[in-house]
Coordinates of C-alpha atoms and ligand atoms in Angstrom, one line a residue:
M1 CA 223.0 165.8 57.0
R2 CA 222.5 168.2 59.8
L3 CA 223.5 171.2 57.6
R4 CA 221.0 170.0 55.1
N5 CA 218.1 170.0 57.6
L6 CA 219.1 173.5 58.8
F7 CA 219.0 174.7 55.2
V8 CA 215.7 173.4 54.6
I9 CA 214.3 175.1 57.7
T10 CA 215.8 178.6 56.9
L11 CA 214.3 178.4 53.4
A12 CA 210.8 177.5 54.8
A13 CA 211.1 180.4 57.3
L14 CA 212.0 182.5 54.5
I15 CA 209.0 182.2 52.5
S16 CA 206.8 183.1 55.4
V17 CA 205.9 181.9 58.9
S18 CA 202.4 181.0 57.9
I19 CA 203.6 178.8 55.1
I20 CA 205.0 175.4 55.2
V21 CA 207.2 174.3 52.4
Y22 CA 206.7 170.7 51.4
A23 CA 208.8 171.0 48.3
F24 CA 211.7 169.1 50.1
A25 CA 209.9 165.9 50.5
K26 CA 211.0 163.4 47.8
D27 CA 207.5 161.9 47.6
N28 CA 205.8 165.1 47.0
K29 CA 203.2 164.6 44.5
Y30 CA 203.0 168.2 43.6
F31 CA 206.2 168.2 41.8
Q32 CA 205.8 165.0 40.2
E33 CA 203.1 166.3 37.9
K34 CA 204.0 166.1 34.3
Q35 CA 206.2 169.0 33.3
S36 CA 206.1 170.7 30.0
D37 CA 209.0 170.3 27.5
N38 CA 210.0 173.9 28.0
K39 CA 213.7 173.6 28.9
N40 CA 213.8 177.0 30.2
L41 CA 211.5 176.8 33.2
P42 CA 212.2 174.9 36.3
G43 CA 209.4 172.6 37.8
N44 CA 210.7 173.3 41.2
P45 CA 213.1 176.2 41.5
L46 CA 214.3 174.9 44.9
D47 CA 215.9 171.8 43.2
G48 CA 219.1 173.8 42.8
R49 CA 219.8 173.8 46.5
I50 CA 221.1 170.2 45.9
V51 CA 223.7 171.5 43.5
F52 CA 224.6 174.2 46.0
E53 CA 225.4 171.6 48.6
K54 CA 227.0 169.0 46.2
N55 CA 229.3 171.5 44.6
K56 CA 230.4 172.7 48.0
C57 CA 229.2 176.4 47.4
I58 CA 227.6 175.9 50.9
N59 CA 230.9 175.5 52.6
C60 CA 231.7 179.2 51.8
H61 CA 228.5 180.8 51.1
S62 CA 225.4 180.9 53.1
I63 CA 221.6 181.1 52.1
N64 CA 219.9 183.6 54.3
G65 CA 222.5 183.2 57.0
T66 CA 222.8 179.4 57.0
G67 CA 226.0 178.0 55.6
G68 CA 229.6 179.2 55.2
K69 CA 230.7 182.6 56.1
I70 CA 233.7 183.0 53.8
G71 CA 231.9 184.3 50.7
P72 CA 228.8 186.6 50.4
D73 CA 225.4 185.5 51.6
F74 CA 222.6 184.9 49.2
N75 CA 219.2 186.1 50.3
S76 CA 216.1 188.0 49.1
D77 CA 218.1 191.3 49.0
N78 CA 221.2 189.7 47.4
F79 CA 220.3 187.3 44.6
L80 CA 221.2 187.1 40.8
S81 CA 218.2 187.4 38.8
G82 CA 219.1 187.6 35.2
D83 CA 220.1 184.5 33.2
Y84 CA 223.5 185.7 32.5
D85 CA 224.2 187.0 36.1
L86 CA 225.5 184.1 38.0
I87 CA 228.2 183.0 35.4
T88 CA 229.2 186.6 35.3
E89 CA 229.7 187.0 38.8
M90 CA 231.3 183.7 39.3
W91 CA 233.8 184.6 36.6
N92 CA 234.5 188.1 37.9
H93 CA 235.1 186.7 41.5
S94 CA 236.9 183.6 40.5
P95 CA 240.4 185.0 41.1
K96 CA 239.7 185.2 44.8
M97 CA 237.2 182.4 44.9
L98 CA 239.4 179.8 43.2
K99 CA 242.4 180.8 45.2
M100 CA 240.4 180.1 48.4
I101 CA 239.2 176.8 47.0
D102 CA 242.9 175.9 46.4
Q103 CA 243.9 177.0 49.8
M104 CA 241.2 174.7 51.3
N105 CA 242.7 171.8 49.3
A106 CA 239.5 171.3 47.5
N107 CA 239.1 170.8 43.9
Q108 CA 237.1 173.2 41.7
Q109 CA 233.9 171.3 40.9
K110 CA 232.9 170.9 37.5
I111 CA 229.2 171.8 36.9
S112 CA 227.2 170.2 34.2
A113 CA 224.9 172.3 32.2
K114 CA 221.7 170.8 33.7
D115 CA 223.3 171.6 37.1
F116 CA 224.2 175.0 36.1
R117 CA 220.7 175.7 35.2
R118 CA 219.3 174.4 38.5
L119 CA 221.9 176.5 40.4
R120 CA 221.1 179.6 38.5
Y121 CA 217.2 179.2 39.0
F122 CA 217.7 178.5 42.7
I123 CA 219.8 181.5 43.5
S124 CA 217.6 183.8 41.3
F125 CA 214.5 182.3 43.0
L126 CA 215.7 183.8 46.5
G127 CA 214.2 187.1 45.3
Y128 CA 210.8 185.5 45.1
M129 CA 210.5 184.7 48.7
S130 CA 208.6 187.3 50.8
K131 CA 209.6 188.4 54.2
T132 CA 207.7 187.6 57.3
G133 CA 204.4 189.4 58.1
N134 CA 204.1 191.9 60.7
V135 CA 200.8 191.7 62.7
S136 CA 200.8 195.3 63.9
Q137 CA 201.4 196.7 60.6
G138 CA 198.7 194.5 59.2
R139 CA 196.2 195.7 61.8
D140 CA 197.0 199.4 60.7
L141 CA 196.6 198.5 57.0
F142 CA 193.2 197.0 57.7
V143 CA 192.1 200.5 58.9
Q144 CA 194.1 202.6 56.5
M145 CA 192.9 200.6 53.5
R146 CA 189.3 200.9 54.8
C147 CA 188.8 197.2 54.7
N148 CA 187.1 197.5 58.2
E149 CA 184.4 199.6 56.5
C150 CA 183.1 196.6 54.7
H151 CA 184.6 193.6 56.6
S152 CA 184.7 192.3 60.2
V153 CA 187.2 189.9 61.6
G154 CA 187.6 188.3 65.0
K155 CA 184.0 189.0 66.1
T156 CA 181.3 189.1 63.6
I157 CA 179.6 192.6 63.1
P158 CA 176.1 192.5 61.5
G159 CA 176.1 194.1 58.1
K160 CA 179.8 193.5 57.5
I161 CA 181.2 190.6 55.6
D162 CA 183.1 188.3 57.8
L163 CA 186.8 187.4 57.0
N164 CA 187.3 184.8 59.7
K165 CA 187.4 182.0 57.1
T166 CA 190.0 183.9 55.0
G167 CA 192.0 184.6 58.2
Y168 CA 192.0 181.0 58.9
N169 CA 193.7 180.2 55.7
A170 CA 195.7 183.4 55.5
S171 CA 198.8 182.7 53.8
P172 CA 199.6 185.9 51.9
V173 CA 199.2 184.4 48.5
N174 CA 195.8 182.7 49.5
L175 CA 194.7 186.1 50.7
A176 CA 195.7 187.7 47.3
Q177 CA 194.0 184.8 45.5
T178 CA 190.8 185.1 47.6
M179 CA 190.7 188.8 47.0
W180 CA 191.5 188.2 43.3
N181 CA 188.5 186.0 42.9
H182 CA 186.3 188.5 44.5
A183 CA 187.7 191.4 42.6
A184 CA 184.6 192.2 40.5
E185 CA 182.2 192.4 43.5
M186 CA 184.7 194.2 45.5
N187 CA 185.6 196.8 43.0
Q188 CA 181.8 197.4 42.3
K189 CA 181.1 197.8 45.9
Q190 CA 183.9 200.2 46.5
K191 CA 182.9 202.4 43.6
A192 CA 179.3 202.5 44.9
S193 CA 180.6 203.4 48.4
N194 CA 183.0 205.9 47.1
I195 CA 186.0 204.0 48.6
K196 CA 189.2 204.1 46.7
I197 CA 190.5 200.8 45.8
S198 CA 193.6 200.2 48.0
V199 CA 196.9 200.0 46.3
F200 CA 199.2 197.2 47.6
K201 CA 202.9 197.6 47.8
G202 CA 205.9 196.0 49.4
N203 CA 205.0 193.5 52.0
D204 CA 201.4 194.7 52.5
F205 CA 199.6 191.5 51.6
T206 CA 202.0 189.6 54.0
N207 CA 201.3 192.0 56.8
L208 CA 197.5 192.0 56.2
A209 CA 197.5 188.1 56.1
A210 CA 199.6 187.9 59.3
Y211 CA 196.9 190.2 61.2
L212 CA 194.0 188.2 59.7
E213 CA 195.6 184.9 60.8
S214 CA 196.3 186.2 64.3
I215 CA 192.8 187.5 65.0
S216 CA 190.8 184.7 63.2
V217 CA 188.7 183.0 65.7
Q218 CA 188.4 179.7 63.9
G219 CA 191.5 178.2 65.4
K220 CA 195.0 177.8 64.2
K221 CA 195.9 175.6 61.4
K222 CA 198.8 176.7 59.3
S223 CA 197.9 176.8 55.7
L224 CA 200.2 175.4 53.2
M225 CA 201.8 177.1 50.1
F226 CA 204.1 175.6 47.8
P227 CA 206.9 177.9 46.4
G228 CA 205.2 178.0 43.0
N229 CA 205.8 175.9 39.9
P230 CA 206.7 178.0 37.0
V231 CA 205.9 175.2 34.5
L232 CA 202.4 174.8 35.7
G233 CA 202.2 178.5 35.9
E234 CA 203.0 178.9 32.2
K235 CA 200.1 176.5 31.4
L236 CA 197.7 178.5 33.6
F237 CA 198.8 181.6 31.9
N238 CA 197.5 180.2 28.6
S239 CA 194.4 178.4 29.9
K240 CA 193.2 181.3 32.0
N241 CA 193.4 183.7 29.1
C242 CA 196.3 185.9 30.5
A243 CA 198.3 185.2 27.3
E244 CA 195.3 186.4 25.1
C245 CA 195.8 190.0 26.3
H246 CA 199.4 190.1 27.5
L247 CA 201.1 188.0 24.6
K248 CA 198.8 187.9 21.6
E249 CA 196.6 190.9 21.4
N250 CA 198.9 193.3 23.2
I251 CA 196.2 194.6 25.6
G252 CA 197.5 196.0 28.7
I253 CA 201.2 196.4 29.3
S254 CA 203.9 194.2 27.7
F255 CA 205.6 192.3 30.4
N256 CA 209.0 192.7 28.6
N257 CA 208.9 196.3 29.8
I258 CA 208.4 195.9 33.5
N259 CA 210.5 194.5 36.2
L260 CA 208.9 191.2 37.5
H261 CA 211.8 190.2 39.5
K262 CA 209.9 191.0 42.7
S263 CA 208.8 189.0 45.7
V264 CA 205.7 186.9 45.2
I265 CA 203.9 189.2 47.4
E266 CA 204.8 192.4 45.4
I267 CA 203.7 190.7 42.1
A268 CA 200.4 189.7 43.8
G269 CA 200.0 193.3 44.7
M270 CA 200.7 194.4 41.0
M271 CA 198.0 192.1 39.9
W272 CA 195.5 193.4 42.5
N273 CA 196.3 197.1 41.8
H274 CA 195.5 196.6 38.1
S275 CA 192.5 194.2 38.7
G276 CA 190.1 197.2 38.0
L277 CA 191.6 197.9 34.6
M278 CA 191.9 194.1 33.8
E279 CA 188.2 193.6 34.6
S280 CA 186.9 196.4 32.3
A281 CA 189.3 195.1 29.6
M282 CA 188.0 191.6 30.1
G283 CA 184.4 192.9 30.0
E284 CA 185.1 194.6 26.7
H285 CA 186.7 191.5 25.2
K286 CA 184.1 189.1 26.6
I287 CA 186.6 187.1 28.5
S288 CA 185.3 185.9 31.9
W289 CA 187.2 186.7 35.1
P290 CA 189.8 184.0 35.7
T291 CA 189.2 182.5 39.1
L292 CA 192.2 180.7 40.8
K293 CA 192.3 177.9 43.3
D294 CA 194.7 175.8 45.3
N295 CA 198.2 176.8 44.5
E296 CA 197.4 178.5 41.1
M297 CA 198.1 182.0 42.2
G298 CA 201.5 180.9 43.4
N299 CA 202.2 179.0 40.2
L300 CA 201.1 181.9 38.0
I301 CA 203.3 184.3 39.9
A302 CA 206.4 181.9 39.8
Y303 CA 205.9 181.9 36.1
L304 CA 205.7 185.7 35.9
Y305 CA 208.8 186.0 38.1
Y306 CA 210.9 184.2 35.4
Y307 CA 209.1 185.9 32.6
N308 CA 211.8 188.3 31.4
S309 CA 214.9 187.2 33.2
E310 CA 216.7 187.0 29.8
Q311 CA 216.5 190.8 29.4
V312 CA 219.9 192.1 28.6
N313 CA 221.3 193.4 25.2
G314 CA 223.7 191.6 23.2
S315 CA 224.6 190.9 19.5
V316 CA 226.6 188.6 17.4
E317 CA 228.8 191.5 16.4
E318 CA 229.6 192.4 19.9
G319 CA 230.3 188.8 20.6
Q320 CA 232.9 188.6 18.0
K321 CA 234.6 191.8 19.3
M322 CA 234.5 190.3 22.8
L323 CA 236.4 187.2 21.8
E324 CA 239.2 189.5 20.8
S325 CA 239.1 192.0 23.6
K326 CA 238.6 189.5 26.3
G327 CA 241.6 187.5 25.1
C328 CA 239.7 184.3 24.1
L329 CA 241.4 184.4 20.7
N330 CA 244.8 184.2 22.6
C331 CA 244.1 180.3 22.7
H332 CA 241.0 179.9 20.3
F333 CA 242.9 180.1 17.1
K334 CA 243.8 177.4 14.4
G335 CA 247.0 175.5 15.5
N336 CA 247.0 176.7 19.2
K337 CA 249.1 174.8 21.7
Y338 CA 246.1 173.6 23.7
K339 CA 244.8 171.8 20.5
T340 CA 241.4 173.3 21.2
L341 CA 238.9 174.6 18.7
S342 CA 239.3 178.0 17.0
A343 CA 236.5 180.3 18.1
A344 CA 234.9 180.2 14.6
D345 CA 234.7 176.5 14.8
I346 CA 233.1 176.1 18.2
K347 CA 229.6 174.6 17.6
P348 CA 226.3 176.2 18.7
F349 CA 225.1 175.4 22.1
D350 CA 221.7 173.8 22.9
N351 CA 221.2 176.3 25.6
V352 CA 223.0 179.0 27.6
D353 CA 224.0 176.6 30.5
E354 CA 226.2 174.5 28.1
L355 CA 228.2 177.6 27.6
F356 CA 228.1 178.6 31.2
S357 CA 229.4 175.1 32.2
K358 CA 232.2 175.2 29.7
L359 CA 233.3 178.7 30.7
W360 CA 233.4 177.8 34.5
E361 CA 235.2 174.7 33.9
H362 CA 238.2 176.2 32.1
I363 CA 238.7 179.3 34.1
P364 CA 241.8 178.0 35.9
I365 CA 243.5 177.4 32.4
I366 CA 242.5 180.9 31.3
Q367 CA 243.7 182.4 34.5
M368 CA 247.0 180.7 34.1
E369 CA 247.6 182.1 30.6
F370 CA 246.7 185.6 31.9
Y371 CA 248.7 185.5 35.0
S372 CA 251.8 184.2 33.3
G373 CA 251.7 187.1 30.9
G374 CA 251.4 189.4 34.0
K375 CA 247.8 190.4 33.4
A376 CA 244.6 190.1 35.4
L377 CA 241.6 188.2 34.2
P378 CA 239.4 190.6 32.2
K379 CA 236.0 191.2 33.8
L380 CA 232.8 190.4 32.1
T381 CA 229.3 191.9 32.1
P382 CA 226.0 189.8 31.6
G383 CA 225.6 191.6 28.2
E384 CA 229.0 190.5 27.1
V385 CA 228.4 186.8 28.1
K386 CA 225.2 187.0 26.1
S387 CA 226.9 188.5 23.0
I388 CA 229.5 185.6 23.2
Y389 CA 226.6 183.2 23.4
L390 CA 225.0 184.7 20.4
Y391 CA 228.3 184.6 18.4
F392 CA 228.7 180.9 19.0
N393 CA 225.0 180.4 18.1
R394 CA 225.1 182.6 15.0
T395 CA 223.1 181.3 12.1
T396 CA 225.4 182.6 9.4
R397 CA 228.8 180.8 9.5
Ligands
LIG401 C1 236.3 178.1 49.1 C2 235.3 179.0 49.2 C3 234.2 179.2 48.1 C4 233.5 178.3 47.5 C5 233.7 176.7 47.7 C6 232.6 179.0 46.6 N1 232.8 180.3 46.7 FE1 231.9 181.7 45.7 N2 232.9 183.2 46.6 C7 233.9 183.0 47.6 C8 234.4 184.2 47.9 C9 235.5 184.4 49.1 C10 233.7 185.3 47.2 C11 234.0 186.7 47.2 C12 235.2 187.0 46.1 C13 235.5 188.4 46.0 O1 235.4 189.2 46.9 O2 236.0 188.6 44.8 C14 232.9 184.5 46.3 C15 232.0 185.1 45.4 C16 230.9 184.5 44.7 C17 230.0 185.2 43.8 C18 229.8 186.7 43.7 C19 228.8 187.2 44.8 C20 228.3 188.5 44.8 O3 227.6 188.8 45.7 O4 228.7 189.3 44.0 C21 229.2 184.2 43.4 C22 228.0 184.5 42.4 C23 229.7 183.0 44.0 N3 230.7 183.2 44.7 C24 229.2 181.6 43.5 C25 229.6 180.4 44.0 C26 228.9 179.3 43.6 C27 227.8 178.9 42.7 C28 229.7 178.2 44.1 C29 229.7 176.8 44.1 C30 229.7 176.3 42.7 C31 230.9 178.9 45.0 N4 230.7 180.2 44.8 C32 231.8 178.2 45.6 C33 234.1 181.7 48.1 C34 233.8 180.5 47.7
LIG402 C1 183.5 198.8 49.6 C2 183.4 197.5 50.4 C3 184.7 196.6 50.5 C4 186.0 197.2 50.9 C5 186.5 198.4 51.3 C6 186.8 196.0 50.9 N1 186.1 194.8 50.5 FE1 186.6 192.9 50.6 N2 184.8 192.3 49.8 C7 183.8 193.2 49.5 C8 182.7 192.4 48.9 C9 181.4 193.0 48.3 C10 183.2 191.0 48.8 C11 182.5 190.0 48.2 C12 181.7 189.0 49.1 C13 181.2 188.0 48.6 O1 181.3 187.5 47.4 O2 180.4 187.2 49.4 C14 184.4 191.1 49.4 C15 185.3 190.0 49.6 C16 186.5 189.9 50.2 C17 187.1 188.7 50.5 C18 186.7 187.2 50.2 C19 185.9 186.9 51.3 C20 185.5 185.2 51.3 O3 185.5 184.7 52.3 O4 185.3 184.8 50.3 C21 188.4 189.1 51.1 C22 189.5 188.1 51.6 C23 188.3 190.5 51.1 N3 187.2 191.0 50.5 C24 189.4 191.2 51.8 C25 189.5 192.6 51.7 C26 190.6 193.3 52.2 C27 191.9 192.8 52.7 C28 190.2 194.6 52.1 C29 191.1 196.0 52.4 C30 192.2 196.0 51.5 C31 188.8 194.7 51.5 N4 188.4 193.5 51.3 C32 188.0 195.9 51.2 C33 183.7 194.5 49.8 C34 184.7 195.3 50.3
LIG403 C1 191.3 191.3 28.7 C2 192.7 191.4 28.9 C3 193.5 190.9 30.0 C4 193.5 189.7 30.5 C5 192.7 188.4 30.2 C6 194.5 189.7 31.5 N1 195.1 191.0 31.7 FE1 196.5 191.6 32.9 N2 196.4 193.5 32.4 C7 195.4 193.9 31.5 C8 195.5 195.4 31.5 C9 194.7 196.3 30.6 C10 196.4 195.7 32.4 C11 196.7 197.2 33.0 C12 197.9 197.6 32.1 C13 198.2 199.2 32.6 O1 198.4 199.4 33.8 O2 198.4 199.9 31.6 C14 196.8 194.6 33.0 C15 197.9 194.5 34.1 C16 198.5 193.3 34.6 C17 199.5 193.3 35.5 C18 200.2 194.4 36.0 C19 201.4 195.0 35.2 C20 202.0 196.2 35.9 O3 202.4 197.0 35.1 O4 202.0 196.4 37.2 C21 199.9 192.0 35.7 C22 200.9 191.5 36.6 C23 198.9 191.2 35.0 N3 198.1 192.1 34.4 C24 198.8 189.8 35.0 C25 197.7 189.2 34.4 C26 197.5 187.7 34.7 C27 198.4 186.7 35.5 C28 196.5 187.4 34.0 C29 195.6 186.1 33.9 C30 195.2 185.5 35.2 C31 196.0 188.6 33.3 N4 196.8 189.6 33.5 C32 194.8 188.6 32.3 C33 194.7 193.1 30.7 C34 194.5 191.7 30.7
LIG404 C1 244.3 179.7 28.0 C2 243.8 179.4 26.8 C3 242.3 179.7 26.7 C4 241.7 180.8 26.8 C5 242.2 182.4 27.0 C6 240.2 180.7 26.5 N1 240.1 179.4 26.3 FE1 238.2 178.4 25.8 N2 239.1 176.5 25.8 C7 240.5 176.4 26.1 C8 240.7 174.9 26.1 C9 242.2 174.3 26.3 C10 239.6 174.4 25.9 C11 239.2 172.9 25.8 C12 239.4 172.2 27.1 C13 238.2 172.3 27.9 O1 237.1 172.1 27.6 O2 238.5 172.7 29.1 C14 238.5 175.4 25.7 C15 237.2 175.2 25.4 C16 236.3 176.3 25.3 C17 234.9 176.0 25.0 C18 234.3 174.6 24.7 C19 234.3 174.3 23.3 C20 233.7 173.0 22.9 O3 232.7 173.0 22.1 O4 234.0 172.1 23.6 C21 234.4 177.2 24.9 C22 232.9 177.6 24.5 C23 235.4 178.2 25.3 N3 236.5 177.5 25.5 C24 235.1 179.6 25.2 C25 236.1 180.4 25.6 C26 235.8 181.9 25.7 C27 234.4 182.6 25.5 C28 236.9 182.5 26.2 C29 237.1 184.0 26.4 C30 236.4 184.5 27.4 C31 237.9 181.4 26.2 N4 237.4 180.2 26.0 C32 239.2 181.6 26.6 C33 241.5 177.3 26.2 C34 241.3 178.6 26.4

């Protein structure tokens, strides 16, 4: 119990000091909203922390420093983003990991397909969390980016637009959202005053938000931000016309070609940096500027974060070759001593996690087979696991 509380606290701290995460409360209405049928997106990516504890991963691994110290720490710099990454790493590290689990007299835990998916999304989500903001860097940015030429904060300056209200609510995502909503006026004014629109990178939004919050005179009330609900984000992506350009009409860049596995703040920066181009494209296509409220920006970004996590090459033909070269066919042939299915007869899976769950479960038997033959477990890459999946799910049989 104590460990769990600690765990919750570090995760909350991870997202940002000015953000309080409510996602852990069971009665949280936010996550009880009806979720779409899309099996591939998590409603609450942090759900998987329960699997991480239940399956005792936390006994050996820590999340951002909290938890066991035997295995590597998972954090915003060390996370596994692609769909096939977690199973691949677990497989490749299983010789040492399973030995240790044995030594601790623990049993290797089975992981159901549903739990595997939750675990995968949870570890992958650690890259979404942004680092804590730095007030003095934010103060410098406010001047470098020339915000101060049009805005005042702390004390009101006649002729300048006051940002105290924003500062009061300044979680970084709220700041990005407020700016996004005013992008049109702001871009226009900047053009007219010959001020180049500032380019946001890295942690800039977080630092600026930290500064605005520190100096805002309206008092201190921490603003809330939920970690982002990708399922709701997907709906917004359609209802706010983002899909119109980015999926249907192919206006702007295809998200398949860019890396969206960045922190929430970096993605907010990407949106802001392109707001000028998007604004003119929207004008041309008579699409009104999509304003966002409450947690909508966070939800949209959480959706974008998972947008192309499947991006890895694989093919049915490669998969067939892998079954041979990785030694799967040593057992998966007709009439094998384990009385298990031949590879050609293994039925298609409903989703990748069903395969991951099966693979993980029988690593010990596979290891035994290899070790008794004096060989090491062959390593896998995410692309190879994808190919194996594609082979099992091939349409021509
Ligand atoms: C008994 C301790 C122990 C348990 C329990 C354990 N691990 Fe590990 N894990 C390790 C060790 C040790 C390594 C490093 C192995 C190596 O160096 O090859 C590791 C490595 C990994 C890696 C590779 C990490 C990287 O940065 O490349 C992943 C992923 C992983 N474990 C996931 C899990 C998950 C998920 C669970 C729970 C289902 C789990 N582990 C349970 C000890 C453990
Ligand atoms: C050339 C002038 C100009 C510059 C430079 C500028 N802004 Fe603005 N900003 C505006 C205008 C105009 C508005 C719209 C005001 C309105 O709608 O009332 C605005 C609105 C905003 C708002 C919404 C205010 C509210 O309370 O609704 C925020 C937040 C904001 N700007 C932040 C920034 C930040 C941060 C920077 C620096 C990166 C910046 N602005 C740079 C002109 C500018
Ligand atoms: C009218 C068409 C249009 C609509 C609607 C639209 N976009 Fe864009 N988007 C663009 C264009 C054009 C670019 C600039 C692409 C480039 O740099 O070549 C862009 C760029 C982006 C980028 C930056 C990609 C990069 O390379 O960094 C993101 C993220 C993005 N859009 C998200 C969204 C979201 C979220 C919505 C809905 C709220 C949305 N867009 C709505 C046209 C649109
Ligand atoms: C040492 C023998 C052995 C090797 C090597 C082996 N498997 Fe298996 N496999 C089994 C046994 C036994 C079962 C059934 C028992 C179980 O589910 O744990 C099984 C079950 C499976 C299943 C589940 C089939 C179903 O529909 O229930 C899949 C998928 C699978 N193996 C894939 C692979 C892949 C991919 C490889 C190679 C990377 C591989 N196996 C290597 C013995 C092996």
